[in-house]
PDB file of C-alpha atoms in Angstrom:
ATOM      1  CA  UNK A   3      47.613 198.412 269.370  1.00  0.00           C
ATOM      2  CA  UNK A   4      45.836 198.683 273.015  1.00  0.00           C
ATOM      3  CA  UNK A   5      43.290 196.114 271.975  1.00  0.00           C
ATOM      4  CA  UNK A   6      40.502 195.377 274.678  1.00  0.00           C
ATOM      5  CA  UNK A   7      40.611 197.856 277.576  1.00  0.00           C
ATOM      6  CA  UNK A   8      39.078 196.985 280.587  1.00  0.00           C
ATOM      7  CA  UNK A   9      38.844 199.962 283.482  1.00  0.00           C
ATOM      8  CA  UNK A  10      39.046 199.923 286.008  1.00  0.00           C
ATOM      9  CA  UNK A  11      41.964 196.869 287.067  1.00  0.00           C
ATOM     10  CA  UNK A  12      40.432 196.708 290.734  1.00  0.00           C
ATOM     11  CA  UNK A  13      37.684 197.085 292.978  1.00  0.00           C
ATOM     12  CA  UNK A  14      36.061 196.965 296.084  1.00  0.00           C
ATOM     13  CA  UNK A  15      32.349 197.218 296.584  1.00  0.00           C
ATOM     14  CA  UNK A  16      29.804 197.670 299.780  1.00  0.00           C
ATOM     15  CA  UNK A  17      26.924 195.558 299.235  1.00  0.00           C
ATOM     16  CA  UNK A  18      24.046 197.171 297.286  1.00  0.00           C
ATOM     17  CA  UNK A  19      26.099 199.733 295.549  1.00  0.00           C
ATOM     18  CA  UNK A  20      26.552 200.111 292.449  1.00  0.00           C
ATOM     19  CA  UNK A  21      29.530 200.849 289.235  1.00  0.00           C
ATOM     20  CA  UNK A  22      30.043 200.460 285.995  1.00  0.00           C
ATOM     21  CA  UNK A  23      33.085 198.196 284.580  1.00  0.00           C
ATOM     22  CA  UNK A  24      34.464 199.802 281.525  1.00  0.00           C
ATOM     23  CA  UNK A  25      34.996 198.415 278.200  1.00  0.00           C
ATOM     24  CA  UNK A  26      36.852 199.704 275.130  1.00  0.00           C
ATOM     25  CA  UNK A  27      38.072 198.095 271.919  1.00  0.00           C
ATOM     26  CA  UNK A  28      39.626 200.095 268.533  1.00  0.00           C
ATOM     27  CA  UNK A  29      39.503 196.767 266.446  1.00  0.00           C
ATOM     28  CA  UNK A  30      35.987 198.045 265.020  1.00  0.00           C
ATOM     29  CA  UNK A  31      34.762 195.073 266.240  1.00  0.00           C
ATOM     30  CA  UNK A  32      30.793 194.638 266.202  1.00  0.00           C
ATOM     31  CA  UNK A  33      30.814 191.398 268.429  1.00  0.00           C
ATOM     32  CA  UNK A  34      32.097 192.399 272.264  1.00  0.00           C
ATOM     33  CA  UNK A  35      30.782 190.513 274.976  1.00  0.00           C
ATOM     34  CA  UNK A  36      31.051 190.165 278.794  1.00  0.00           C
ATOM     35  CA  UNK A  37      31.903 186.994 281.562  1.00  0.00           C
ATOM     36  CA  UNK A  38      32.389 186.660 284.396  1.00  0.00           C
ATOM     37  CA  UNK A  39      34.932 183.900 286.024  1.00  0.00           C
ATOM     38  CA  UNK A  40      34.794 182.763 289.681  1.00  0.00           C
ATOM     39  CA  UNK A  41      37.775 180.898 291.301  1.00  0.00           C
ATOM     40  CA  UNK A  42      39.127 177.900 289.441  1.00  0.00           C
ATOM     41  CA  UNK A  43      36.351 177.606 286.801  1.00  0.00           C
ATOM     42  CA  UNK A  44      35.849 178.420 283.448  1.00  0.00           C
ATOM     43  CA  UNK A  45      34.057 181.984 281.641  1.00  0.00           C
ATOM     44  CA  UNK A  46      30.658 182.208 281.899  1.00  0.00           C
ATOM     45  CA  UNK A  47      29.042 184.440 279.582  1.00  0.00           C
ATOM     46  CA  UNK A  48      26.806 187.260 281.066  1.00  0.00           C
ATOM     47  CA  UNK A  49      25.444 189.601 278.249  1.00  0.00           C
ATOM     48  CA  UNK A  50      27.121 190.144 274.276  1.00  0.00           C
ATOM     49  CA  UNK A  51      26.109 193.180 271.123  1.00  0.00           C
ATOM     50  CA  UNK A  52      26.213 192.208 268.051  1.00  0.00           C
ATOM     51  CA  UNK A  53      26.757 195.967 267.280  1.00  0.00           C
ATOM     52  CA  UNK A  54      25.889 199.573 268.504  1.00  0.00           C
ATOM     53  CA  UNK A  55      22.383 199.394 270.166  1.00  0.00           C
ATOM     54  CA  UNK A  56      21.688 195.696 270.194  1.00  0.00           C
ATOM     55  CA  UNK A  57      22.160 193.652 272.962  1.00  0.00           C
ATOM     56  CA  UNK A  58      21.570 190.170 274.538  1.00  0.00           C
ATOM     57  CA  UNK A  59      21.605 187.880 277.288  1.00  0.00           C
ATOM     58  CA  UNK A  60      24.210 185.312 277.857  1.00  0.00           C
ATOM     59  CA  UNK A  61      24.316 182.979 280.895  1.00  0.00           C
ATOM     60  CA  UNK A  62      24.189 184.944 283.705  1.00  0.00           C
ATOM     61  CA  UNK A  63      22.683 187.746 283.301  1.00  0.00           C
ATOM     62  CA  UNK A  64      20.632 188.605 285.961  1.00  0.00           C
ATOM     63  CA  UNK A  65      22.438 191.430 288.132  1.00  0.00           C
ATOM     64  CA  UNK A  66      23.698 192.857 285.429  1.00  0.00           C
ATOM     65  CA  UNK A  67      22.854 195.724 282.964  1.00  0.00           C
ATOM     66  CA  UNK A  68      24.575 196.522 279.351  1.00  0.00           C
ATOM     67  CA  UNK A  69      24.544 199.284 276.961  1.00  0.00           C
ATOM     68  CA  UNK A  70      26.144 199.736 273.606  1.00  0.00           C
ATOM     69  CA  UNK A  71      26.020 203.393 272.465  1.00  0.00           C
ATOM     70  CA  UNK A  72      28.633 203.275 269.893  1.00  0.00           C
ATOM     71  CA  UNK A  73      30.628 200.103 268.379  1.00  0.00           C
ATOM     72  CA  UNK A  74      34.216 200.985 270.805  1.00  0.00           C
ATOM     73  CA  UNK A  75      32.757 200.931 274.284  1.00  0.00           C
ATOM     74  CA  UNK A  76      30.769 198.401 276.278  1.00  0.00           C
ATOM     75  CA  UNK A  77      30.207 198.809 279.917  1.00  0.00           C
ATOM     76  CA  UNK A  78      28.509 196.528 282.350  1.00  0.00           C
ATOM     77  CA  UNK A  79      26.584 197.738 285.314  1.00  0.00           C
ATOM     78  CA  UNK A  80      25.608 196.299 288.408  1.00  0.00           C
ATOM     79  CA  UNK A  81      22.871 198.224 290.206  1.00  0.00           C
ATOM     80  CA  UNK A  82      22.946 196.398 293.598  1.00  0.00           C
ATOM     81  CA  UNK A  83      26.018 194.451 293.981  1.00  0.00           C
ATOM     82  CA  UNK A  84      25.382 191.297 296.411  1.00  0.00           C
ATOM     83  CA  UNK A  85      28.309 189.189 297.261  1.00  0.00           C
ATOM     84  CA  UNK A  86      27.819 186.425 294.800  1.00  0.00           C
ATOM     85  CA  UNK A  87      29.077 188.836 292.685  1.00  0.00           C
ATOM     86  CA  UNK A  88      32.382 188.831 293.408  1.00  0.00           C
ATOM     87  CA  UNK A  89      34.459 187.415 290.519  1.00  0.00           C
ATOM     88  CA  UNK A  90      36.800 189.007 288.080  1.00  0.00           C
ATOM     89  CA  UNK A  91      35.277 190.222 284.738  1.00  0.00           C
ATOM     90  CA  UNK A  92      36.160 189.858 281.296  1.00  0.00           C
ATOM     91  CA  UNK A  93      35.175 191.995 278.114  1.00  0.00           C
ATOM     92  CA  UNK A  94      36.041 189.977 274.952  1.00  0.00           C
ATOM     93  CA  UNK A  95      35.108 191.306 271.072  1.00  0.00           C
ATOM     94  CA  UNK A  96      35.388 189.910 268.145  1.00  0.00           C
ATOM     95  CA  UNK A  97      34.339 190.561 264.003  1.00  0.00           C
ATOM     96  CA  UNK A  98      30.831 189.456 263.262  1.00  0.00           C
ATOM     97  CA  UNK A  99      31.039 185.587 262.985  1.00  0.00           C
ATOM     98  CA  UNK A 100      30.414 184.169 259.091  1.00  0.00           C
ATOM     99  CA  UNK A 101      27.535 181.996 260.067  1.00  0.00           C
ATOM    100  CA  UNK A 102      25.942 184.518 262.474  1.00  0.00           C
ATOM    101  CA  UNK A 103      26.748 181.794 265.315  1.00  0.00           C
ATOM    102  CA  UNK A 104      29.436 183.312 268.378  1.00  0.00           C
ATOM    103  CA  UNK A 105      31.296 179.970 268.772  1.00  0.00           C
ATOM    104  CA  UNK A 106      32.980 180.325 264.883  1.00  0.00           C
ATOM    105  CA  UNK A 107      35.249 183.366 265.565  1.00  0.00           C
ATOM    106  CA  UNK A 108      38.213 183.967 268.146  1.00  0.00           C
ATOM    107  CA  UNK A 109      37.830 186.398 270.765  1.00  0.00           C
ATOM    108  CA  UNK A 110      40.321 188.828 271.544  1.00  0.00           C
ATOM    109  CA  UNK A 111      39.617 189.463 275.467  1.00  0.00           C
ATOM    110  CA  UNK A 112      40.857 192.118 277.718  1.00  0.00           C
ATOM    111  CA  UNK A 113      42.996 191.657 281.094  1.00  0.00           C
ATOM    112  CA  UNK A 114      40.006 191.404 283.372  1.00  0.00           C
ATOM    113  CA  UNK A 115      38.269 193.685 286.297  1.00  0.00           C
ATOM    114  CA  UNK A 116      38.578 191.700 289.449  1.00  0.00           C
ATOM    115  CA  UNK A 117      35.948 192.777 291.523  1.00  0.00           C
ATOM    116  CA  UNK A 118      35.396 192.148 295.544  1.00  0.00           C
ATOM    117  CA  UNK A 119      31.491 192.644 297.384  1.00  0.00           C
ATOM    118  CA  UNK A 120      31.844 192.837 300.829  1.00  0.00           C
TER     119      UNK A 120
ATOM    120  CA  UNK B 177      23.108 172.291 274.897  1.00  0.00           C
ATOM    121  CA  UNK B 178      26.765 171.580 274.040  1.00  0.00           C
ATOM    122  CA  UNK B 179      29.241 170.811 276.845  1.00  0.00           C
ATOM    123  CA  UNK B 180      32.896 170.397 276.337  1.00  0.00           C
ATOM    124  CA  UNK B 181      34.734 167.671 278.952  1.00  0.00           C
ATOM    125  CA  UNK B 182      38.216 167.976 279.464  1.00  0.00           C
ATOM    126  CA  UNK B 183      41.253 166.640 282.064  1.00  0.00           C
ATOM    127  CA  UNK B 184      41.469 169.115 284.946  1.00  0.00           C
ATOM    128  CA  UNK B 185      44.655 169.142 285.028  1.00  0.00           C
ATOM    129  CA  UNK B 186      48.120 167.464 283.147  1.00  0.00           C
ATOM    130  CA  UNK B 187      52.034 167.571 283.853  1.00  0.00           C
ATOM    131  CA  UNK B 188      54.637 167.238 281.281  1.00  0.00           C
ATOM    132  CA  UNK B 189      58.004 168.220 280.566  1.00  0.00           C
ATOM    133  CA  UNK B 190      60.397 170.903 278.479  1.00  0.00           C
ATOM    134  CA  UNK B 191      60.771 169.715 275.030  1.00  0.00           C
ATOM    135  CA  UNK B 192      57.723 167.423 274.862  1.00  0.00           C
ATOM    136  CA  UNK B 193      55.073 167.114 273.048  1.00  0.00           C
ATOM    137  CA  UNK B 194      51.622 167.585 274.944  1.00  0.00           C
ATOM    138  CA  UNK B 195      48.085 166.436 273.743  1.00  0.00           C
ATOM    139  CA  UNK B 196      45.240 167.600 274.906  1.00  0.00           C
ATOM    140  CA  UNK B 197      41.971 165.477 274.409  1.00  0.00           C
ATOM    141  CA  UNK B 198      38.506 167.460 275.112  1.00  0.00           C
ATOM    142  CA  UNK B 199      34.994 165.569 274.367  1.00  0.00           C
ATOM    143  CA  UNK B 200      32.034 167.129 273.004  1.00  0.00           C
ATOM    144  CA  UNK B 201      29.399 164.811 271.714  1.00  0.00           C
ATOM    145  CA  UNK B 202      26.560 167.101 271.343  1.00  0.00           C
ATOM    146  CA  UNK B 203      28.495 169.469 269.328  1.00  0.00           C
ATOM    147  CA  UNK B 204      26.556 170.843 266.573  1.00  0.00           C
ATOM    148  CA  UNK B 205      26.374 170.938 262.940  1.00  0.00           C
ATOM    149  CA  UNK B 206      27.490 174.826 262.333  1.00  0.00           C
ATOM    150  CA  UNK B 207      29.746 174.660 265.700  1.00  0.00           C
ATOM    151  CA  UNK B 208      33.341 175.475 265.246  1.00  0.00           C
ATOM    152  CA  UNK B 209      35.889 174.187 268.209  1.00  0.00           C
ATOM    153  CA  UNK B 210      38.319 176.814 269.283  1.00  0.00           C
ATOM    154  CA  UNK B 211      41.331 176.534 272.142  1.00  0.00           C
ATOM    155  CA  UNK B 212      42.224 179.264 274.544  1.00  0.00           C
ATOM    156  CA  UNK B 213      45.414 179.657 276.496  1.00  0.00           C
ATOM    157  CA  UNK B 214      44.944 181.990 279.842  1.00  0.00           C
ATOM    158  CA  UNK B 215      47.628 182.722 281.784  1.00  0.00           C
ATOM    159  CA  UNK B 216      47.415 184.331 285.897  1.00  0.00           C
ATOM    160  CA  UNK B 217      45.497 187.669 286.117  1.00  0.00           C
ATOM    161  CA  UNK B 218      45.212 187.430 282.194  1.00  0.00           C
ATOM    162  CA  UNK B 219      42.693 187.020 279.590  1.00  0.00           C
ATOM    163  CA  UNK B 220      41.962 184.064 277.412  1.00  0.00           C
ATOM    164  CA  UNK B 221      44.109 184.586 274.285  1.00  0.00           C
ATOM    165  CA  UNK B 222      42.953 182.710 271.312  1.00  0.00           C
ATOM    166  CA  UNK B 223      44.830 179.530 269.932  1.00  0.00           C
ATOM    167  CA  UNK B 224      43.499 177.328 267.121  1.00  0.00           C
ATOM    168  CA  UNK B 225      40.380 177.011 265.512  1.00  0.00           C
ATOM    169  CA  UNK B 226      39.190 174.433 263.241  1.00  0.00           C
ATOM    170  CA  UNK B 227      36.306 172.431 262.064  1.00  0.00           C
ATOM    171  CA  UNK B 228      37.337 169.041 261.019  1.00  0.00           C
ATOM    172  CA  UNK B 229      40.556 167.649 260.058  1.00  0.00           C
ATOM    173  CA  UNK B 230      43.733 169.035 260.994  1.00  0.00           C
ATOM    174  CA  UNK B 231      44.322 172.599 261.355  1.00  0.00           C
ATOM    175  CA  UNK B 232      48.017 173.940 262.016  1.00  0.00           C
ATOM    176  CA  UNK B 233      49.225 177.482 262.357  1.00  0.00           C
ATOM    177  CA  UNK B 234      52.971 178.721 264.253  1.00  0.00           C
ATOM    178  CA  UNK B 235      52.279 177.242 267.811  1.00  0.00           C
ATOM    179  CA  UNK B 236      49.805 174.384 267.609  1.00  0.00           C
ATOM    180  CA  UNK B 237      48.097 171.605 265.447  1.00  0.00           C
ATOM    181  CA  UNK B 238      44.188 170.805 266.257  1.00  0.00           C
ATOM    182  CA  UNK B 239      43.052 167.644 265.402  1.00  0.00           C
ATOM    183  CA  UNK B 240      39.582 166.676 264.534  1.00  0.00           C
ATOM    184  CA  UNK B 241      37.752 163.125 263.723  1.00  0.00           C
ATOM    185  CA  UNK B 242      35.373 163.039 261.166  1.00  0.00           C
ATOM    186  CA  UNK B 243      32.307 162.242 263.685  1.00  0.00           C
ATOM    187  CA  UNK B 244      33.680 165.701 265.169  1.00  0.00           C
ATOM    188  CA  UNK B 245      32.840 164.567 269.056  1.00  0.00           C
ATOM    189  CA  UNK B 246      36.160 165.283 270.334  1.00  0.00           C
ATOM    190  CA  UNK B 247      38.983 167.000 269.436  1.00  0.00           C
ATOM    191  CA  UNK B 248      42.728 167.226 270.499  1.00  0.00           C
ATOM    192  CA  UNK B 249      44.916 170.087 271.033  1.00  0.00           C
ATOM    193  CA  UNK B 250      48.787 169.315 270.175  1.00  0.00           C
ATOM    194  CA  UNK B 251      51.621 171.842 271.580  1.00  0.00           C
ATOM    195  CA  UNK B 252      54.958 170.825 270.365  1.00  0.00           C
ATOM    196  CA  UNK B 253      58.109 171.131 272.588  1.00  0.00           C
ATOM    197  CA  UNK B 254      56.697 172.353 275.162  1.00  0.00           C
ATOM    198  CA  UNK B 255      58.767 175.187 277.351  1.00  0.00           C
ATOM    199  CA  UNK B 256      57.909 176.787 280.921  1.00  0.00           C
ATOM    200  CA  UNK B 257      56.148 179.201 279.670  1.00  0.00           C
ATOM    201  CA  UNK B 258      53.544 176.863 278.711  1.00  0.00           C
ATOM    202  CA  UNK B 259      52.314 176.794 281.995  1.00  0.00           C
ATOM    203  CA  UNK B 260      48.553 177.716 281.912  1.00  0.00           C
ATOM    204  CA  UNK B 261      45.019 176.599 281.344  1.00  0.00           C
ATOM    205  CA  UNK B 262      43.807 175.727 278.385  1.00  0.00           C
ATOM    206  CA  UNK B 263      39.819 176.083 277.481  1.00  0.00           C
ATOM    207  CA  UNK B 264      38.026 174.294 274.339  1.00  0.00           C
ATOM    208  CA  UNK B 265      34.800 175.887 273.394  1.00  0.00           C
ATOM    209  CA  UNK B 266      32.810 174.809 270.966  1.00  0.00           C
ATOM    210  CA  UNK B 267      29.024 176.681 270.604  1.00  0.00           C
ATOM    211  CA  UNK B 268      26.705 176.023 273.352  1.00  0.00           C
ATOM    212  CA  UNK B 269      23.410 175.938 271.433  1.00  0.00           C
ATOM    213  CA  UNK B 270      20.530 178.879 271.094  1.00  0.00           C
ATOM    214  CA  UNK B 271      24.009 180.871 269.609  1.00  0.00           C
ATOM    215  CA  UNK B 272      25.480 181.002 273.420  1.00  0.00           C
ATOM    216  CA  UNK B 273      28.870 180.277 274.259  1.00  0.00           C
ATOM    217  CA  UNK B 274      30.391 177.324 276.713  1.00  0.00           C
ATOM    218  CA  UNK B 275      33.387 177.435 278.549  1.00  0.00           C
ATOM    219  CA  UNK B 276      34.636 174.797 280.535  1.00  0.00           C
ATOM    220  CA  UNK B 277      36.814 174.562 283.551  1.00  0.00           C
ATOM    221  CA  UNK B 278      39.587 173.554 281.307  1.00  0.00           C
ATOM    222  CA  UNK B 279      42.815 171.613 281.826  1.00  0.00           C
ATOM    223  CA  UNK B 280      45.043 172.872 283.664  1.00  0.00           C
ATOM    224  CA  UNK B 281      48.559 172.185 282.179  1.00  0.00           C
ATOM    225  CA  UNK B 282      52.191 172.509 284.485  1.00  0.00           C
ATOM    226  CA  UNK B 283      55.167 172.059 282.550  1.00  0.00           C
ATOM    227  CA  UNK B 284      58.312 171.242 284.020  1.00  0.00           C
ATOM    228  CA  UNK B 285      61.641 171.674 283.701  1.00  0.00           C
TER     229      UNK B 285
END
């Protein structure tokens, strides 16, 4: 089973372009969700979907855009990267939680973009 | 808003049994705690989960006291491949999600 996919592994960035990180999972998970983790700290959570066409802030989310067209495939986008934005990226899903709440079911997360601004 | 406190870092070695200790006193009535092991270039992978009590499944025991303000995470004989950080989460209120910096665990030989 591939799991989470995350596309692509690596990447470099000029300041105030723009890409899309990739996001797959064949779980048919509703729940996926995006962080982002700089050096030596923990996840922080920048946007989650709670299934196809609903999405919602996290965190962090300014910078960022989301979009959930069908329940597989989340991407993130950042329209202008700045250099803050350097940090390597994590797409996570999971089933829908029992109590509605996203703390009371595990994650299953992919292997991370890790992305450079310079 | 919950927050989850935890050591930055611990040593211990092969064969041992580590404990883990992370506070949360704010944690919430409907919040469930959940451990995360992440390896180098990896993604969290998912632990243990529990509530209160005790919870047990192939590689670790949780433990949780009744007032449900802290909780510790027990690995049993610990190997090398051990070596990693370890996150508790527990809900971070509004329905978001807190990680920590979590503890940083280096087993030895």
């Amino acid at each position: 089973n591939a799991g989470v996919t995350q596309t692509p592994k690596f990447r470099i960035l000029k300041i105030g372009q723009s890409m899309t990180l990739q996001c797959a999972q064949d779980m048919n998970h509703n729940y996926m969700y995006w962080y982002r983790q700089d050096p030596g700290m923990g996840l922080k959570l920048i946007y989650y979907s709670v299934g196809a066409g609903i999405t919602d802030k996290g965190e962090v989310p300014n910078g960022y855009n989301v979009s959930r067209s069908t329940t597989e495939d989340f991407p993130l986008r950042l329209e202008l990267a700045a250099p803050s934005q350097t940090s390597v990226y994590f797409c996570a899903s999971s089933i829908t939680p029992g109590q509605g709440l996203l703390s009371d079911q595990p994650q299953h997360f992919g292997d991370g973009t890790r992305l450079s601004i310079l | 808003l919950a927050k989850t406190t935890q050591p930055i870092s611990m040593d211990s070695y092969e064969g041992q049994e580590v404990n883990i200790t992370c506070s949360h006193n704010n944690i919430a009535t409907n919040d469930y705690i959940t451990w995360y092991q992440q390896f180098p270039s990896q993604g969290p992978r998912f632990i243990i989960q529990g509530y209160k009590t005790k919870v047990t499944n192939e590689v670790a025991s949780l433990f949780i006291p009744a007032d449900r303000k802290s909780s510790t995470l027990s690995l049993p004989r610990v190997s090398l491949s051990d070596t990693a950080v370890y996150y508790c989460l527990v809900g971070g209120g509004d329905d978001k999600i807190i990680f920590g910096k979590g503890t940083r665990l280096h087993i030895l030989p």
